[in-house]
Tab-separated table of C-alpha atoms in Angstrom:
chain	number	residue	atom	x	y	z
A	1	MET	CA	-79.428	-31.027	178.110
A	2	SER	CA	-80.362	-31.979	181.661
A	3	VAL	CA	-77.921	-33.279	184.222
A	4	LYS	CA	-79.001	-35.718	186.912
A	5	ALA	CA	-78.601	-34.182	190.334
A	6	GLU	CA	-77.656	-37.494	191.930
A	7	THR	CA	-75.202	-39.852	190.268
A	8	TRP	CA	-76.033	-42.728	192.606
A	9	ASP	CA	-79.811	-42.393	192.948
A	10	ASP	CA	-80.328	-45.933	191.656
A	11	VAL	CA	-78.131	-47.541	194.347
A	12	PRO	CA	-80.432	-49.418	196.744
A	13	LEU	CA	-80.008	-49.223	200.511
A	14	ALA	CA	-78.471	-52.486	201.725
A	15	PRO	CA	-79.879	-54.099	204.874
A	16	ALA	CA	-77.760	-53.764	208.007
A	17	ASP	CA	-75.650	-56.769	209.007
A	18	ALA	CA	-77.773	-58.751	211.460
A	19	ILE	CA	-75.034	-59.429	214.022
A	20	TYR	CA	-73.692	-55.873	214.064
A	21	LYS	CA	-77.253	-54.554	214.268
A	22	LEU	CA	-77.899	-56.831	217.243
A	23	THR	CA	-74.768	-55.589	219.006
A	24	GLY	CA	-75.822	-51.995	218.403
A	25	ALA	CA	-79.270	-52.641	219.851
A	26	PHE	CA	-77.699	-54.235	222.939
A	27	LYS	CA	-75.454	-51.223	223.536
A	28	GLU	CA	-78.372	-48.807	223.224
A	29	ASP	CA	-80.638	-50.796	225.551
A	30	PRO	CA	-80.894	-48.890	228.883
A	31	ALA	CA	-82.058	-51.994	230.816
A	32	ALA	CA	-80.065	-52.666	233.982
A	33	GLN	CA	-80.121	-56.417	233.328
A	34	LYS	CA	-79.260	-57.367	229.763
A	35	VAL	CA	-77.192	-60.068	228.094
A	36	ASN	CA	-75.434	-60.095	224.712
A	37	LEU	CA	-75.322	-63.617	223.275
A	38	GLY	CA	-74.925	-62.535	219.671
A	39	VAL	CA	-71.286	-61.496	219.466
A	40	GLY	CA	-68.859	-64.028	218.006
A	41	ALA	CA	-65.911	-63.115	220.194
A	42	TYR	CA	-64.535	-64.578	223.410
A	43	ARG	CA	-65.353	-62.859	226.685
A	44	ASP	CA	-63.930	-63.677	230.116
A	45	ASP	CA	-66.029	-64.367	233.206
A	46	ASN	CA	-66.383	-60.614	233.722
A	47	GLY	CA	-67.863	-60.267	230.243
A	48	LYS	CA	-64.790	-58.410	229.006
A	49	PRO	CA	-62.494	-58.987	226.003
A	50	TRP	CA	-59.473	-61.057	227.041
A	51	ILE	CA	-55.987	-60.291	225.793
A	52	LEU	CA	-54.129	-63.582	225.945
A	53	PRO	CA	-51.138	-63.407	228.330
A	54	VAL	CA	-48.937	-64.920	225.621
A	55	VAL	CA	-49.987	-62.157	223.228
A	56	LYS	CA	-49.035	-59.536	225.830
A	57	LYS	CA	-45.645	-61.196	226.245
A	58	ALA	CA	-45.042	-61.494	222.500
A	59	THR	CA	-46.093	-57.869	221.992
A	60	GLU	CA	-43.519	-56.677	224.519
A	61	MET	CA	-40.814	-58.784	222.858
A	62	LEU	CA	-41.760	-57.481	219.441
A	63	LEU	CA	-41.806	-53.828	220.451
A	64	ASN	CA	-38.422	-54.175	222.140
A	65	ASP	CA	-36.853	-55.698	219.040
A	66	PRO	CA	-34.354	-53.126	217.708
A	67	ASN	CA	-34.731	-54.551	214.206
A	68	LEU	CA	-38.474	-53.919	214.061
A	69	ASP	CA	-39.470	-51.790	211.087
A	70	HIS	CA	-42.624	-50.908	209.174
A	71	GLU	CA	-41.598	-52.030	205.724
A	72	TYR	CA	-43.966	-53.854	203.388
A	73	LEU	CA	-44.213	-57.588	203.798
A	74	PRO	CA	-43.818	-59.762	200.685
A	75	ILE	CA	-47.027	-59.962	198.632
A	76	THR	CA	-47.777	-63.479	199.885
A	77	GLY	CA	-47.020	-62.558	203.482
A	78	LEU	CA	-44.445	-63.114	206.194
A	79	PRO	CA	-42.771	-66.486	205.423
A	80	GLU	CA	-42.066	-67.203	209.104
A	81	PHE	CA	-45.807	-66.855	209.708
A	82	THR	CA	-47.207	-68.711	206.691
A	83	ASN	CA	-44.824	-71.660	207.085
A	84	ALA	CA	-45.621	-72.003	210.794
A	85	ALA	CA	-49.346	-71.608	210.121
A	86	ALA	CA	-49.243	-74.452	207.590
A	87	ARG	CA	-47.466	-76.724	210.079
A	88	LEU	CA	-49.973	-75.783	212.765
A	89	VAL	CA	-53.073	-76.754	210.822
A	90	LEU	CA	-51.685	-79.606	208.702
A	91	GLY	CA	-49.232	-81.039	211.214
A	92	PRO	CA	-45.411	-80.827	211.010
A	93	ASN	CA	-45.209	-84.368	209.588
A	94	SER	CA	-47.990	-83.903	207.043
A	95	PRO	CA	-47.120	-85.390	203.625
A	96	ALA	CA	-48.005	-82.053	202.051
A	97	VAL	CA	-45.594	-80.224	204.368
A	98	VAL	CA	-42.752	-82.740	204.008
A	99	GLU	CA	-43.115	-82.887	200.212
A	100	ASN	CA	-43.415	-79.096	199.826
A	101	ARG	CA	-46.816	-79.306	198.113
A	102	ILE	CA	-48.476	-76.359	199.842
A	103	SER	CA	-49.148	-72.889	198.457
A	104	SER	CA	-49.479	-70.736	201.595
A	105	VAL	CA	-50.476	-67.083	201.457
A	106	GLN	CA	-51.147	-64.634	204.294
A	107	THR	CA	-54.686	-63.224	204.219
A	108	ILE	CA	-56.925	-60.705	205.929
A	109	SER	CA	-57.989	-63.223	208.586
A	110	GLY	CA	-60.405	-66.047	207.775
A	111	THR	CA	-62.711	-63.842	205.725
A	112	GLY	CA	-59.844	-62.892	203.439
A	113	ALA	CA	-58.760	-66.529	203.192
A	114	ASN	CA	-62.271	-67.583	202.176
A	115	HIS	CA	-62.462	-64.795	199.628
A	116	LEU	CA	-59.044	-65.480	198.121
A	117	GLY	CA	-59.710	-69.211	197.997
A	118	ALA	CA	-63.081	-68.707	196.347
A	119	LEU	CA	-61.631	-66.188	193.905
A	120	PHE	CA	-58.850	-68.600	192.950
A	121	LEU	CA	-61.372	-71.387	192.318
A	122	SER	CA	-63.555	-69.045	190.284
A	123	ARG	CA	-60.595	-68.226	188.042
A	124	PHE	CA	-58.892	-71.607	187.742
A	125	TYR	CA	-60.996	-74.558	188.968
A	126	HIS	CA	-62.517	-76.837	186.331
A	127	TRP	CA	-66.050	-77.842	187.214
A	128	ALA	CA	-67.436	-80.891	185.392
A	129	GLU	CA	-68.645	-80.105	181.897
A	130	GLY	CA	-72.248	-78.985	181.852
A	131	THR	CA	-72.393	-78.101	185.542
A	132	PRO	CA	-72.623	-74.534	186.846
A	133	LYS	CA	-69.866	-72.775	188.750
A	134	ALA	CA	-71.182	-73.523	192.235
A	135	ALA	CA	-70.195	-74.556	195.764
A	136	TYR	CA	-72.157	-76.607	198.288
A	137	LEU	CA	-72.561	-74.902	201.664
A	138	SER	CA	-74.123	-76.403	204.783
A	139	ASP	CA	-77.634	-75.303	205.700
A	140	PRO	CA	-77.112	-73.243	207.793
A	141	THR	CA	-73.588	-71.874	207.444
A	142	TRP	CA	-71.619	-68.791	208.429
A	143	VAL	CA	-73.675	-66.097	206.757
A	144	ASN	CA	-70.636	-64.445	205.158
A	145	HIS	CA	-69.943	-67.595	203.105
A	146	LEU	CA	-72.957	-66.747	200.950
A	147	GLN	CA	-71.779	-63.232	200.110
A	148	ILE	CA	-68.181	-64.307	199.517
A	149	PHE	CA	-69.040	-66.973	196.954
A	150	LYS	CA	-71.691	-64.858	195.245
A	151	GLY	CA	-69.191	-62.007	195.024
A	152	VAL	CA	-66.729	-64.056	192.964
A	153	GLY	CA	-69.347	-65.559	190.660
A	154	ILE	CA	-69.750	-68.934	192.365
A	155	ALA	CA	-73.364	-69.856	193.120
A	156	PRO	CA	-73.870	-71.068	196.709
A	157	LEU	CA	-75.923	-74.283	196.902
A	158	ALA	CA	-77.371	-75.340	200.256
A	159	HIS	CA	-77.107	-78.944	201.410
A	160	SER	CA	-78.761	-80.547	204.430
A	161	TYR	CA	-76.649	-80.367	207.577
A	162	TYR	CA	-78.684	-79.455	210.659
A	163	ASP	CA	-81.653	-81.524	211.788
A	164	PRO	CA	-84.009	-79.363	213.904
A	165	SER	CA	-85.911	-82.433	215.111
A	166	THR	CA	-82.809	-83.747	216.893
A	167	ILE	CA	-80.956	-80.429	217.218
A	168	GLY	CA	-78.055	-82.363	215.743
A	169	LEU	CA	-76.405	-83.426	212.511
A	170	ALA	CA	-78.541	-84.574	209.563
A	171	PHE	CA	-75.718	-86.890	208.579
A	172	GLY	CA	-77.637	-89.195	206.268
A	173	ALA	CA	-78.911	-86.330	204.134
A	174	PHE	CA	-75.509	-84.611	204.198
A	175	LEU	CA	-73.675	-87.731	203.040
A	176	ALA	CA	-76.297	-88.430	200.374
A	177	THR	CA	-75.651	-84.998	198.853
A	178	VAL	CA	-71.911	-85.648	198.715
A	179	GLN	CA	-72.544	-89.038	197.114
A	180	THR	CA	-74.940	-87.735	194.451
A	181	ALA	CA	-73.621	-84.251	193.650
A	182	PRO	CA	-72.128	-83.851	190.157
A	183	PRO	CA	-68.507	-85.019	189.947
A	184	LYS	CA	-65.867	-82.417	190.855
A	185	SER	CA	-68.286	-80.379	192.955
A	186	VAL	CA	-66.880	-77.995	195.571
A	187	PHE	CA	-67.930	-78.606	199.199
A	188	VAL	CA	-67.275	-75.994	201.890
A	189	LEU	CA	-66.536	-77.847	205.131
A	190	HIS	CA	-66.202	-76.451	208.653
A	191	ALA	CA	-63.104	-78.062	210.174
A	192	CYS	CA	-64.480	-77.962	213.723
A	193	ALA	CA	-66.980	-76.045	215.881
A	194	HIS	CA	-69.451	-75.588	213.036
A	195	ASN	CA	-70.727	-72.032	212.787
A	196	PRO	CA	-73.533	-71.433	213.643
A	197	THR	CA	-74.808	-74.764	215.007
A	198	GLY	CA	-71.898	-76.103	217.062
A	199	VAL	CA	-72.692	-79.530	215.553
A	200	ASP	CA	-69.716	-81.473	214.132
A	201	PRO	CA	-69.422	-84.858	212.428
A	202	THR	CA	-67.699	-87.636	214.385
A	203	ARG	CA	-64.369	-89.001	213.166
A	204	GLU	CA	-66.159	-92.000	211.711
A	205	GLN	CA	-68.563	-89.709	209.855
A	206	TRP	CA	-65.684	-87.574	208.582
A	207	GLY	CA	-64.153	-90.766	207.203
A	208	LEU	CA	-67.328	-91.592	205.289
A	209	ILE	CA	-67.480	-88.032	203.939
A	210	ALA	CA	-63.859	-88.316	202.767
A	211	ASP	CA	-64.674	-91.633	201.045
A	212	ALA	CA	-67.538	-90.007	199.146
A	213	VAL	CA	-65.488	-86.916	198.244
A	214	LEU	CA	-62.728	-89.097	196.797
A	215	GLU	CA	-65.149	-91.367	194.945
A	216	ARG	CA	-66.890	-88.434	193.252
A	217	GLY	CA	-63.725	-86.415	192.631
A	218	HIS	CA	-65.008	-83.462	194.660
A	219	TYR	CA	-62.952	-80.549	195.997
A	220	ALA	CA	-62.857	-79.890	199.769
A	221	PHE	CA	-62.846	-76.231	200.794
A	222	PHE	CA	-62.049	-76.295	204.529
A	223	ASP	CA	-62.793	-73.291	206.732
A	224	SER	CA	-60.784	-73.512	209.960
A	225	ALA	CA	-61.754	-70.601	212.190
A	226	TYR	CA	-61.637	-72.326	215.588
A	227	GLN	CA	-58.587	-74.614	215.758
A	228	GLY	CA	-57.882	-75.201	219.450
A	229	PHE	CA	-60.776	-72.993	220.444
A	230	ALA	CA	-63.307	-75.836	220.167
A	231	SER	CA	-61.802	-78.592	222.305
A	232	GLY	CA	-58.808	-76.804	223.803
A	233	ASP	CA	-56.461	-79.010	221.754
A	234	LEU	CA	-54.902	-77.696	218.541
A	235	ASP	CA	-54.215	-81.156	217.141
A	236	ARG	CA	-57.620	-82.598	217.949
A	237	ASP	CA	-59.430	-79.733	216.238
A	238	ALA	CA	-57.343	-80.175	213.071
A	239	TRP	CA	-58.036	-83.918	212.782
A	240	ALA	CA	-60.514	-83.760	209.885
A	241	ILE	CA	-58.213	-81.564	207.788
A	242	ARG	CA	-55.216	-83.795	208.402
A	243	GLU	CA	-57.226	-86.926	207.614
A	244	PHE	CA	-58.340	-85.493	204.273
A	245	VAL	CA	-54.727	-84.589	203.430
A	246	ARG	CA	-53.575	-88.076	204.420
A	247	ARG	CA	-56.140	-89.591	202.061
A	248	GLY	CA	-55.083	-87.362	199.185
A	249	VAL	CA	-58.311	-85.375	198.869
A	250	PRO	CA	-57.941	-82.304	196.575
A	251	MET	CA	-58.410	-79.403	198.969
A	252	LEU	CA	-57.572	-76.037	200.438
A	253	VAL	CA	-57.690	-74.667	203.985
A	254	CYS	CA	-58.773	-71.211	205.148
A	255	GLN	CA	-57.228	-70.389	208.520
A	256	SER	CA	-57.965	-67.670	211.063
A	257	PHE	CA	-56.194	-66.587	214.249
A	258	ALA	CA	-58.977	-64.250	215.391
A	259	LYS	CA	-60.526	-66.629	217.914
A	260	ASN	CA	-57.677	-68.844	219.096
A	261	ALA	CA	-55.290	-65.910	219.627
A	262	GLY	CA	-57.842	-63.202	220.400
A	263	LEU	CA	-56.462	-61.137	217.504
A	264	TYR	CA	-59.860	-60.180	216.106
A	265	GLY	CA	-58.969	-56.699	214.917
A	266	GLU	CA	-55.480	-57.565	213.668
A	267	ARG	CA	-56.933	-59.704	210.829
A	268	VAL	CA	-54.393	-62.545	210.910
A	269	GLY	CA	-55.116	-65.434	208.565
A	270	ALA	CA	-53.740	-67.716	205.886
A	271	LEU	CA	-54.845	-69.703	202.862
A	272	HIS	CA	-53.215	-73.058	202.149
A	273	ILE	CA	-53.846	-74.841	198.840
A	274	ILE	CA	-52.671	-78.455	198.724
A	275	SER	CA	-51.212	-79.540	195.379
A	276	PRO	CA	-50.208	-82.945	193.951
A	277	THR	CA	-46.651	-81.774	193.204
A	278	PRO	CA	-44.213	-79.043	194.281
A	279	GLU	CA	-44.284	-77.710	190.715
A	280	ALA	CA	-48.063	-77.258	190.825
A	281	ALA	CA	-47.749	-75.557	194.221
A	282	LEU	CA	-45.283	-73.063	192.740
A	283	ARG	CA	-47.632	-72.198	189.864
A	284	ILE	CA	-50.605	-71.825	192.197
A	285	LYS	CA	-48.718	-69.546	194.561
A	286	SER	CA	-47.693	-67.343	191.642
A	287	GLN	CA	-51.352	-66.811	190.755
A	288	LEU	CA	-52.323	-66.215	194.392
A	289	SER	CA	-49.627	-63.552	194.436
A	290	VAL	CA	-51.210	-61.832	191.427
A	291	LEU	CA	-54.665	-61.890	193.021
A	292	THR	CA	-53.334	-60.596	196.352
A	293	ARG	CA	-51.370	-57.826	194.670
A	294	SER	CA	-54.477	-56.559	192.883
A	295	GLU	CA	-56.534	-56.423	196.081
A	296	ILE	CA	-54.332	-55.531	199.068
A	297	SER	CA	-50.795	-55.256	197.600
A	298	SER	CA	-49.332	-56.852	200.723
A	299	PRO	CA	-50.860	-58.031	204.017
A	300	PRO	CA	-50.568	-56.301	207.418
A	301	ALA	CA	-47.425	-57.051	209.411
A	302	TYR	CA	-48.149	-56.636	213.129
A	303	GLY	CA	-50.445	-59.608	213.786
A	304	ALA	CA	-48.431	-61.895	211.521
A	305	ARG	CA	-45.228	-61.011	213.368
A	306	LEU	CA	-46.918	-61.724	216.690
A	307	MET	CA	-48.137	-65.133	215.581
A	308	ALA	CA	-44.827	-65.994	213.935
A	309	LEU	CA	-43.089	-65.242	217.218
A	310	ILE	CA	-45.580	-67.327	219.217
A	311	MET	CA	-45.610	-70.311	216.866
A	312	ASN	CA	-41.836	-70.459	216.329
A	313	ASN	CA	-40.784	-69.982	219.956
A	314	ALA	CA	-41.174	-73.231	221.936
A	315	GLU	CA	-41.809	-71.496	225.269
A	316	LEU	CA	-44.371	-69.078	223.837
A	317	PHE	CA	-46.062	-71.872	221.879
A	318	GLU	CA	-46.619	-73.915	225.053
A	319	GLU	CA	-47.999	-70.844	226.826
A	320	TRP	CA	-50.343	-70.200	223.889
A	321	LYS	CA	-51.672	-73.739	224.153
A	322	ARG	CA	-52.417	-73.138	227.837
A	323	ASP	CA	-54.209	-69.879	227.020
A	324	ILE	CA	-56.293	-71.623	224.360
A	325	LYS	CA	-57.250	-74.307	226.863
A	326	THR	CA	-58.300	-71.610	229.345
A	327	MET	CA	-60.751	-70.150	226.819
A	328	ALA	CA	-62.092	-73.489	225.632
A	329	GLU	CA	-62.568	-74.846	229.143
A	330	ARG	CA	-64.514	-71.750	230.249
A	331	ILE	CA	-66.937	-72.185	227.363
A	332	ILE	CA	-67.249	-75.926	228.054
A	333	ALA	CA	-67.943	-75.098	231.712
A	334	MET	CA	-70.718	-72.703	230.669
A	335	ARG	CA	-72.283	-75.462	228.552
A	336	LYS	CA	-72.234	-77.875	231.492
A	337	GLU	CA	-73.686	-75.321	233.905
A	338	LEU	CA	-76.451	-74.269	231.521
A	339	HIS	CA	-77.335	-77.919	230.946
A	340	ARG	CA	-77.390	-78.536	234.713
A	341	LEU	CA	-79.626	-75.553	235.396
A	342	LEU	CA	-82.119	-76.492	232.686
A	343	THR	CA	-82.288	-80.227	233.402
A	344	GLU	CA	-81.722	-80.517	237.146
A	345	GLU	CA	-82.793	-77.290	238.821
A	346	LEU	CA	-85.425	-75.811	236.547
A	347	LYS	CA	-86.527	-79.069	234.903
A	348	THR	CA	-87.232	-77.125	231.725
A	349	PRO	CA	-89.545	-78.990	229.323
A	350	GLY	CA	-87.773	-80.645	226.393
A	351	LYS	CA	-84.427	-82.300	225.874
A	352	TRP	CA	-81.290	-80.243	226.440
A	353	ASP	CA	-78.413	-82.691	225.946
A	354	HIS	CA	-77.523	-80.876	222.723
A	355	ILE	CA	-76.142	-78.035	224.861
A	356	VAL	CA	-73.258	-80.267	225.984
A	357	ASN	CA	-73.059	-82.365	222.822
A	358	GLN	CA	-72.383	-79.327	220.639
A	359	ILE	CA	-68.926	-77.777	220.654
A	360	GLY	CA	-67.274	-74.406	220.215
A	361	MET	CA	-68.432	-70.855	220.616
A	362	PHE	CA	-71.936	-71.206	219.218
A	363	SER	CA	-74.948	-73.282	220.183
A	364	TYR	CA	-78.282	-73.801	218.520
A	365	THR	CA	-80.720	-73.853	221.433
A	366	GLY	CA	-83.596	-75.310	219.427
A	367	ILE	CA	-86.084	-72.608	220.399
A	368	THR	CA	-88.376	-70.963	217.864
A	369	THR	CA	-88.084	-67.589	216.164
A	370	GLU	CA	-90.965	-66.284	218.287
A	371	GLN	CA	-89.323	-67.470	221.497
A	372	SER	CA	-86.000	-65.921	220.490
A	373	GLN	CA	-87.683	-62.598	219.776
A	374	ALA	CA	-89.480	-62.736	223.111
A	375	LEU	CA	-86.160	-63.163	224.917
A	376	ILE	CA	-84.885	-60.048	223.140
A	377	ASP	CA	-88.009	-57.952	223.707
A	378	LYS	CA	-88.952	-59.019	227.227
A	379	ALA	CA	-85.770	-60.285	228.885
A	380	HIS	CA	-83.250	-58.055	227.076
A	381	ILE	CA	-81.272	-61.145	226.047
A	382	TYR	CA	-79.808	-60.416	222.624
A	383	MET	CA	-79.442	-63.395	220.299
A	384	THR	CA	-80.155	-64.207	216.672
A	385	THR	CA	-83.775	-65.101	216.013
A	386	ASN	CA	-82.874	-68.591	214.785
A	387	GLY	CA	-82.100	-69.513	218.399
A	388	ARG	CA	-78.317	-69.382	218.094
A	389	ILE	CA	-76.371	-68.121	221.089
A	390	SER	CA	-72.704	-67.385	221.678
A	391	MET	CA	-71.652	-69.396	224.717
A	392	ALA	CA	-68.851	-66.884	225.275
A	393	GLY	CA	-71.493	-64.331	226.283
A	394	LEU	CA	-72.462	-66.412	229.318
A	395	ASN	CA	-70.659	-66.051	232.646
A	396	SER	CA	-71.119	-66.822	236.328
A	397	ARG	CA	-73.172	-63.646	236.838
A	398	ASN	CA	-75.694	-63.963	234.005
A	399	ILE	CA	-76.061	-67.676	233.274
A	400	ARG	CA	-78.813	-68.232	235.851
A	401	TYR	CA	-80.773	-65.249	234.538
A	402	PHE	CA	-80.477	-66.629	231.015
A	403	ALA	CA	-81.466	-70.144	232.078
A	404	GLU	CA	-84.486	-68.873	234.022
A	405	SER	CA	-85.557	-66.661	231.107
A	406	LEU	CA	-85.140	-69.551	228.680
A	407	ASP	CA	-87.184	-71.757	230.981
A	408	LYS	CA	-89.971	-69.165	231.127
A	409	VAL	CA	-90.113	-68.636	227.375
A	410	VAL	CA	-90.265	-72.401	226.740
A	411	ARG	CA	-93.144	-72.672	229.235
A	412	GLY	CA	-94.893	-69.665	227.668
A	413	GLN	CA	-94.573	-67.685	230.882
A	414	LEU	CA	-92.176	-64.903	229.880
């Protein structure tokens, strides 16, 4: 009898994550002048991570609390956090909040919220008879959406979203998909600051999407990773979600505090499932508790305690809003300056209004794969090869270099 020397010799080598691989290449590059526009995290004008002043203040208050302990949180999370998080994204006067129709569970940031939401749908959602267990995702979307839905047995289906000819929203094609998809389909919607394009529907367009979702009996799966971070206004960035709740659309919301609080590594998030009745919300939360227990037992406490303190303390909450505005306004300023350099100073061929029309951390520049690769290879400007850049990677010291390099590659002179 022979024994195999290697138990796992049939396990294939998985490809490296593209974004993390890009960051690694940037760090290893010895070039004196290099720019990292791939990372999806805020950087200040010095190119450094920024700890929000309100987070520093809340941390000091938390650490000086004599009642602080390291006990397990409840399975569904810290109630002071999940309740405040629901009010933040849905609005304190939301019908769902007032009528106690929300099942809120703390998650491992937005990724965990997406996973738990998708897992819950996979177990309990009733797709129309004869249709596969699937979810419609924008083309393109956050790359992790694909793996999350595949991992729970829900097939990801791409629908038109981005129009490369206009570097904007392919709204007609998007709406047509919603209007013709099988009844009770699941649509994953980016609440604001669409990742990776930075292209969002207008309020009027959101209204038409909501009409079609209601007419077809679809389910809205909202991913809210950038509330406040897009426009600088927490309420403005939650408008689409609140409008869908107001209209009675069946839906859930995945919420992250990585970007708007700078708590990337603390993994602070929440999942909110909106139900028609308080009784249904109670049953749903019981099942979310079972799923959470089997995966993480209970969520981490530190980040949730920080955010609970910030959201429930009026003074800290107002300071947080100012900090959010600081981040959003810096990114908006970088968009305006890049647009000015390309259109006024360099007179770069092509149209560049999409730079200021898009919103949030990411921007699709509209350049080709070959041009993107040339910027990496020749200018040491690290970005994804689909032309997406993180606006947070630009600052007063490197924006001209990037604009001049972009101008050269568009002209074929790099």
